[in-house]
Short mmCIF file of C-alpha atoms in Angstrom, two decimals:
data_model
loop_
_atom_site.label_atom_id
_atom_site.label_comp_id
_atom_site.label_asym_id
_atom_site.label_seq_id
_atom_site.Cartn_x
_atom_site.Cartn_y
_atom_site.Cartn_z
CA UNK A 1 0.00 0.00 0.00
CA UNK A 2 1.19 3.50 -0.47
CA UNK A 3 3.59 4.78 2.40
CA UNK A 4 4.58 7.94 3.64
CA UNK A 5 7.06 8.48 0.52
CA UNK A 6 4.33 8.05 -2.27
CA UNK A 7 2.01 9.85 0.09
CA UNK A 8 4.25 12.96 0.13
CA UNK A 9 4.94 12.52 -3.52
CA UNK A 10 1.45 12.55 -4.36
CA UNK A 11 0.78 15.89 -2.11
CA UNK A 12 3.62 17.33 -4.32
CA UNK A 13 2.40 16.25 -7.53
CA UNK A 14 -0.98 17.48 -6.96
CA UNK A 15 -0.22 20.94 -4.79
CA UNK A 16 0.87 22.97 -8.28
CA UNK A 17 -2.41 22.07 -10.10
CA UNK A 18 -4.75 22.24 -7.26
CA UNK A 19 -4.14 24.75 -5.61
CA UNK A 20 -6.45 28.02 -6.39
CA UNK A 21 -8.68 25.97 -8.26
CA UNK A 22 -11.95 26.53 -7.90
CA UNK A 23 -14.28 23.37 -7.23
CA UNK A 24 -17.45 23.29 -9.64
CA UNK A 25 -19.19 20.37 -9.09
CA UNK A 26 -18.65 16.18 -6.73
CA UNK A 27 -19.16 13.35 -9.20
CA UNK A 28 -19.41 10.18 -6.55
CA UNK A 29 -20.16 7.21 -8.68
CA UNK A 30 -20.39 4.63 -5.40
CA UNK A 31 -21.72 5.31 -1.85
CA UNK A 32 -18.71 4.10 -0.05
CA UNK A 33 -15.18 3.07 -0.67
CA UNK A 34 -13.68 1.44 2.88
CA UNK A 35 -16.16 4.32 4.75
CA UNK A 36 -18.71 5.99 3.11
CA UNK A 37 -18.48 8.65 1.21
CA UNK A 38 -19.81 11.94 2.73
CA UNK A 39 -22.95 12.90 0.81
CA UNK A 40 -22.37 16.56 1.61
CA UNK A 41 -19.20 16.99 -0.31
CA UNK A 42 -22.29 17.60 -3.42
CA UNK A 43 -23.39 20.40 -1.22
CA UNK A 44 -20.89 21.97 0.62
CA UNK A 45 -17.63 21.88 -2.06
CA UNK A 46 -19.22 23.74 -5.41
CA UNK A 47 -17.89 26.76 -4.87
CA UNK A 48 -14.85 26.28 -2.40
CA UNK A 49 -11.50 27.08 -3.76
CA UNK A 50 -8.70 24.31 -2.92
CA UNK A 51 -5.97 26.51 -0.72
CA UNK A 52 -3.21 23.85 -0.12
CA UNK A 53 -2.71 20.38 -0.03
CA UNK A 54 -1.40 19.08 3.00
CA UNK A 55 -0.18 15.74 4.41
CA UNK A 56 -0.80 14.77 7.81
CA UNK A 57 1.45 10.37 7.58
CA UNK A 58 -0.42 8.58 5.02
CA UNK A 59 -3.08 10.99 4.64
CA UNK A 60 -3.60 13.71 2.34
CA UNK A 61 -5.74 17.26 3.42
CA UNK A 62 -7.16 19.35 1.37
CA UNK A 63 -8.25 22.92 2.79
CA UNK A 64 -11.00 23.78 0.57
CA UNK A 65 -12.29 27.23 2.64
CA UNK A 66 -15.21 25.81 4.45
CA UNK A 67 -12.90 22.86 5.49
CA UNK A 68 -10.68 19.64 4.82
CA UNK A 69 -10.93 16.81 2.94
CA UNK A 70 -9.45 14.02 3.79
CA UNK A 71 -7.99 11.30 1.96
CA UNK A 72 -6.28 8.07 2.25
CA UNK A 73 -5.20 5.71 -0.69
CA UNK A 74 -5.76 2.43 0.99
CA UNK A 75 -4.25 -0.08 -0.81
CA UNK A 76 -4.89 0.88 -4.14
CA UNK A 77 -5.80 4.03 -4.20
CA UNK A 78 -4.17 6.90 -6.58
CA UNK A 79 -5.63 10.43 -7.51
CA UNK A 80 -5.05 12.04 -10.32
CA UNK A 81 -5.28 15.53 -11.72
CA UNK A 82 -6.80 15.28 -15.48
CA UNK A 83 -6.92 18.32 -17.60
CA UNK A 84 -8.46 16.71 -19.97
CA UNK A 85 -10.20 14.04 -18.26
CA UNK A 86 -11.48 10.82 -20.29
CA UNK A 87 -14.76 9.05 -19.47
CA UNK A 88 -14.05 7.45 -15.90
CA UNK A 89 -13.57 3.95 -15.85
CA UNK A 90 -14.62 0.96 -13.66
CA UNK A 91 -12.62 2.19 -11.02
CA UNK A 92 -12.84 5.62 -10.99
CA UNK A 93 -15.23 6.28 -8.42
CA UNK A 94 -15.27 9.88 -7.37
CA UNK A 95 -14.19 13.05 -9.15
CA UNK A 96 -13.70 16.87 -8.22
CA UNK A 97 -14.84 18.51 -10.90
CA UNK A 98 -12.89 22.16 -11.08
CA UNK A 99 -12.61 25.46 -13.18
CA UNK A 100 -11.87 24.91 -17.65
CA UNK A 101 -13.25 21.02 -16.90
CA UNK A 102 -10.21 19.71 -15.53
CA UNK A 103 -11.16 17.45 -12.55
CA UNK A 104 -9.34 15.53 -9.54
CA UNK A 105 -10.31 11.81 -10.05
CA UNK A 106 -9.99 9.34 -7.61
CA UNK A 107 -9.17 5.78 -8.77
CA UNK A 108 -9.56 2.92 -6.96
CA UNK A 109 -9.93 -1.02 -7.95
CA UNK A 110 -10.05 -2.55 -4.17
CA UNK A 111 -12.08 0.42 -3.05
CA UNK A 112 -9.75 0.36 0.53
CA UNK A 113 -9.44 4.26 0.39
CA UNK A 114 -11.03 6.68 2.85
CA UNK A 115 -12.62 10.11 1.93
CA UNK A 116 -14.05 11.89 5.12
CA UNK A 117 -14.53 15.41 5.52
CA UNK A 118 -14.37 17.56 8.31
CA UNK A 119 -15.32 21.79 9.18
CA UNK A 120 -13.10 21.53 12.29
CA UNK A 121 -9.12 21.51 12.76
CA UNK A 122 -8.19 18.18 11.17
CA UNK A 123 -5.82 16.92 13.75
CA UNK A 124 -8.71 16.35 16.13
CA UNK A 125 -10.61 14.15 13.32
CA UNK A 126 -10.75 10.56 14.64
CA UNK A 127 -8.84 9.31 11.53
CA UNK A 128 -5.69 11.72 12.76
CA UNK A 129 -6.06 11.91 15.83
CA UNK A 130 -4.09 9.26 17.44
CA UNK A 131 -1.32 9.51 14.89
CA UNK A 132 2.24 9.73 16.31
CA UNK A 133 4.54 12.10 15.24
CA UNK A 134 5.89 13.37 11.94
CA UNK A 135 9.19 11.23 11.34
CA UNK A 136 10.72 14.11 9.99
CA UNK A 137 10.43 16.40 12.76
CA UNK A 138 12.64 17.09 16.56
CA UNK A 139 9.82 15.07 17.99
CA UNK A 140 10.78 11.85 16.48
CA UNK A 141 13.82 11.02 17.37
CA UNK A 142 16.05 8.62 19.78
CA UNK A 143 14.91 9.40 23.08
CA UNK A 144 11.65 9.88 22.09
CA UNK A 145 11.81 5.88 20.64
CA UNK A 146 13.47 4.73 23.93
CA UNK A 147 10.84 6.26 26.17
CA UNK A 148 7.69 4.45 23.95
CA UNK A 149 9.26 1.23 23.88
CA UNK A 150 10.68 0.52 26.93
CA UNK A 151 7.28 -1.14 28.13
CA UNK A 152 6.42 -2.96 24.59
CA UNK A 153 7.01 -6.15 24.29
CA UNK A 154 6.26 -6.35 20.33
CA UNK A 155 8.54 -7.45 18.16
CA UNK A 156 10.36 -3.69 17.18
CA UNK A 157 9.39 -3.41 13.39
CA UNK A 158 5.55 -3.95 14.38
CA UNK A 159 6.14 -0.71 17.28
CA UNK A 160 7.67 1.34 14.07
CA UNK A 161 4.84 0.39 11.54
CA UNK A 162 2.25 1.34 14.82
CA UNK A 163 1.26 5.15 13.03
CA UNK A 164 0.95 5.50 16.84
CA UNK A 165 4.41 5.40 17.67
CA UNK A 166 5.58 7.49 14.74
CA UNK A 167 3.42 8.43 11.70
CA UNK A 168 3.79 6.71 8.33
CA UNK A 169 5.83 4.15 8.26
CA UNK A 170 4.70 1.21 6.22
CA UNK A 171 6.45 -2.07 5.96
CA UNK A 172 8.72 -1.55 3.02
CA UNK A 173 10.55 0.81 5.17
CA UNK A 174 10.25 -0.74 8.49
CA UNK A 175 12.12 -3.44 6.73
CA UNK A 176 14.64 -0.78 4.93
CA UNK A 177 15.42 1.38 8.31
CA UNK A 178 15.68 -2.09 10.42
CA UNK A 179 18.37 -3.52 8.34
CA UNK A 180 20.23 0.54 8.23
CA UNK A 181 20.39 0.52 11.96
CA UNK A 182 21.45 -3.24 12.12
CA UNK A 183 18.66 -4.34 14.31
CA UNK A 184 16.88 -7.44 13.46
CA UNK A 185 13.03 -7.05 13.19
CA UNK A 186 11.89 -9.54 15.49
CA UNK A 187 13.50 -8.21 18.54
CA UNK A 188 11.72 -7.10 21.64
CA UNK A 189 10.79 -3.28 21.31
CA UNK A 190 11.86 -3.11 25.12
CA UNK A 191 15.15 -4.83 24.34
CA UNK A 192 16.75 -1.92 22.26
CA UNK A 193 19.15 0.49 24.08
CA UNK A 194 19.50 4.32 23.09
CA UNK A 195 22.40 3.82 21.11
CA UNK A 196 20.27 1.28 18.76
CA UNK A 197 17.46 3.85 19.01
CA UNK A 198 19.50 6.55 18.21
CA UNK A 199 20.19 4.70 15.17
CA UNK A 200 16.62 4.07 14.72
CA UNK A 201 15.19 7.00 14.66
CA UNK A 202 17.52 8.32 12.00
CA UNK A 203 17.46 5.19 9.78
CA UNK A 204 14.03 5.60 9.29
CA UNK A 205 14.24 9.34 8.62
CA UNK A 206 17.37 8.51 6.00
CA UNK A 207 15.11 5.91 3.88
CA UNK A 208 11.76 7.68 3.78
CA UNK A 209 14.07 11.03 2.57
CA UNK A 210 16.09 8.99 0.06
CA UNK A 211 12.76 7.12 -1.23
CA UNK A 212 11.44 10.81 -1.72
CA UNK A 213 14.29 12.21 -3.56
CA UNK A 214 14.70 9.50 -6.13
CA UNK A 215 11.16 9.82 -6.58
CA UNK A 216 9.49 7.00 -4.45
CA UNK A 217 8.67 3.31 -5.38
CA UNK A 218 5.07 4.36 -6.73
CA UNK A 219 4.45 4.11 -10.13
CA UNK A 220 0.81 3.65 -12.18
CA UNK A 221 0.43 2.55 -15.61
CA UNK A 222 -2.80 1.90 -17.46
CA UNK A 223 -5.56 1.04 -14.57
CA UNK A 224 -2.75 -0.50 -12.26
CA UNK A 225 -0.94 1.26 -9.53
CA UNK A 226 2.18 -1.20 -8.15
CA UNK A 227 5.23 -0.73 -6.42
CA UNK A 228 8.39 -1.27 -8.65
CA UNK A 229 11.64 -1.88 -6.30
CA UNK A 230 14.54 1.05 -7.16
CA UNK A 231 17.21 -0.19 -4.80
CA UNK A 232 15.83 -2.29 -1.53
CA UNK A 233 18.59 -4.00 0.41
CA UNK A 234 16.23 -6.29 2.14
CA UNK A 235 12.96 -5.58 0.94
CA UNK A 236 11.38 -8.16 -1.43
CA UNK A 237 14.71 -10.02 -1.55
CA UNK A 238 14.37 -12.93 1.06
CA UNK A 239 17.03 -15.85 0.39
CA UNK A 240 19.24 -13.49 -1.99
CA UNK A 241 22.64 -11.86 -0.93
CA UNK A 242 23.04 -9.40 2.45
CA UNK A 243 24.53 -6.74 0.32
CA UNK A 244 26.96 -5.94 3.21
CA UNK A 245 28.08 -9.14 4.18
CA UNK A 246 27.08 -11.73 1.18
CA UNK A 247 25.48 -13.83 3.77
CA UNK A 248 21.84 -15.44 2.91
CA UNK A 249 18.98 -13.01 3.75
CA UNK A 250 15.86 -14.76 5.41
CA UNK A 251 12.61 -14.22 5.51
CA UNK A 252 9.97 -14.10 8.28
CA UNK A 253 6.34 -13.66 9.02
CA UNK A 254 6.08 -10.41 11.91
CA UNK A 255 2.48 -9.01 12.46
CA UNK A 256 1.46 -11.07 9.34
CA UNK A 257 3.74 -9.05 7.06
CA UNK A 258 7.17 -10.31 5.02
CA UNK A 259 9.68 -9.41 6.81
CA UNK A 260 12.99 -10.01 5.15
CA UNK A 261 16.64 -9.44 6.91
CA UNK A 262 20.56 -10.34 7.46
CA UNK A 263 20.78 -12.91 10.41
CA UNK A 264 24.62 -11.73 10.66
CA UNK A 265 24.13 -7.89 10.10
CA UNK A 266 20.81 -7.22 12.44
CA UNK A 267 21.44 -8.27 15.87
#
């Protein structure tokens, strides 16, 4: 599913096109995707002019003057800015419809997106509001990961993927930022000392900047939106070569996700 990386790419793709447009009309072509779809976004948009596009972990904000709407991907999720939109397809199930007919269209095929909308600050909307903080900011960093995981006993990639502990962090780079700071995966989060936080904390902020800058794993192509591997050391690769130590990498099951790392490098 999309992570932070493609999240933050998508808020960048879409901030130059959106923003100032004007908002003429809600095409929702299915009542619900994972939630329902807020029937007053027909009401309450037409008119609104889209003033930034924000980004709040894996999900995307849109202040549109009267208030924020609120997106998440899901799985398969990917939104588009068309201006010169086509006839939606199967899996195109809700559209913006802006100024000179361009329109933001919302593509889906496993419909495990989210569109809410809220009038009040967005951080205090249920879907936000117990999300940790921002891995890119002084909050995260290693004394704040020693303090929340000296009582956990989960294994210590599930307490990074918890959007609790810090926001966004998906398993592609839990597995990425785990083999960085040498740590295996399945170790206690209580277990790790602040040195091995320390290195933690800025493993995961190195990968999820790095995935950024080359531009992200996320691609789409036709009606399909898949991730296509640039350079993972671990990820995806279970029984090929540690690319540090050319020992056999191996492959796990944590939180029923793959987990693949270096029994010799992660301790």
């Amino acid at each position: 599913m999309p992570e932070l990386p493609e999240v933050e790419l998508t808020r960048r793709r879409l901030e130059p096109d959106l923003v100032g447009k004007r908002i003429e009309r809600v095409e929702a072509r299915i009542p619900k995707l994972r939630l329902p779809i807020p029937g007053e976004l027909a009401t309450v948009l037409p008119g609104r002019t889209i003033r930034s596009v924000g980004r709040r972990g894996k999900y995307l904000l849109f202040d549109c003057e009267a208030g924020w709407l609120i997106v998440h991907l899901g799985m398969t999720g990917f939104l588009r800015f068309l201006a010169e939109p086509a006839q939606p397809g199967k899996h195109d199930h809700l559209d913006i419809c802006l100024g000179a007919g361009s329109v933001l269209r919302f593509h889906d095929p496993r419909r495990f997106g989210t569109v809410a909308w809220t009038t009040d600050a967005p951080a205090g909307h249920p879907l936000l509001a117990g999300i940790g903080p921002e891995p890119f900011t002084a909050a995260f960093d290693g004394d704040y990961l020693f303090k929340v995981s000296r009582s956990r006993r989960v294994a210590v990639k599930q307490l990074i993927m918890n959007g609790a502990t810090v926001a966004g962090v998906g398993n592609i780079y839990a597995n990425e930022a785990l083999f960085r700071a040498a740590i295996r995966p399945d170790r206690p989060a209580s277990s790790l000392t602040p040195r091995e936080c320390e290195r933690l904390a800025l493993a995961v902020r190195e990968v999820l900047e790095e995935s950024i800058d080359q531009g992200s794993t996320y691609r789409v192509a036709e009606e399909t939106v898949a991730y296509h591997p640039l350079a993972f050391t671990v990820y995806g690769r279970g029984k090929e070569r540690c690319t540090r130590c050319n020992g056999a990498l191996e492959g796990i099951r944590l939180g029923n996700r793959s987990t693949v790392y270096c029994p010799r490098c992660q301790r």
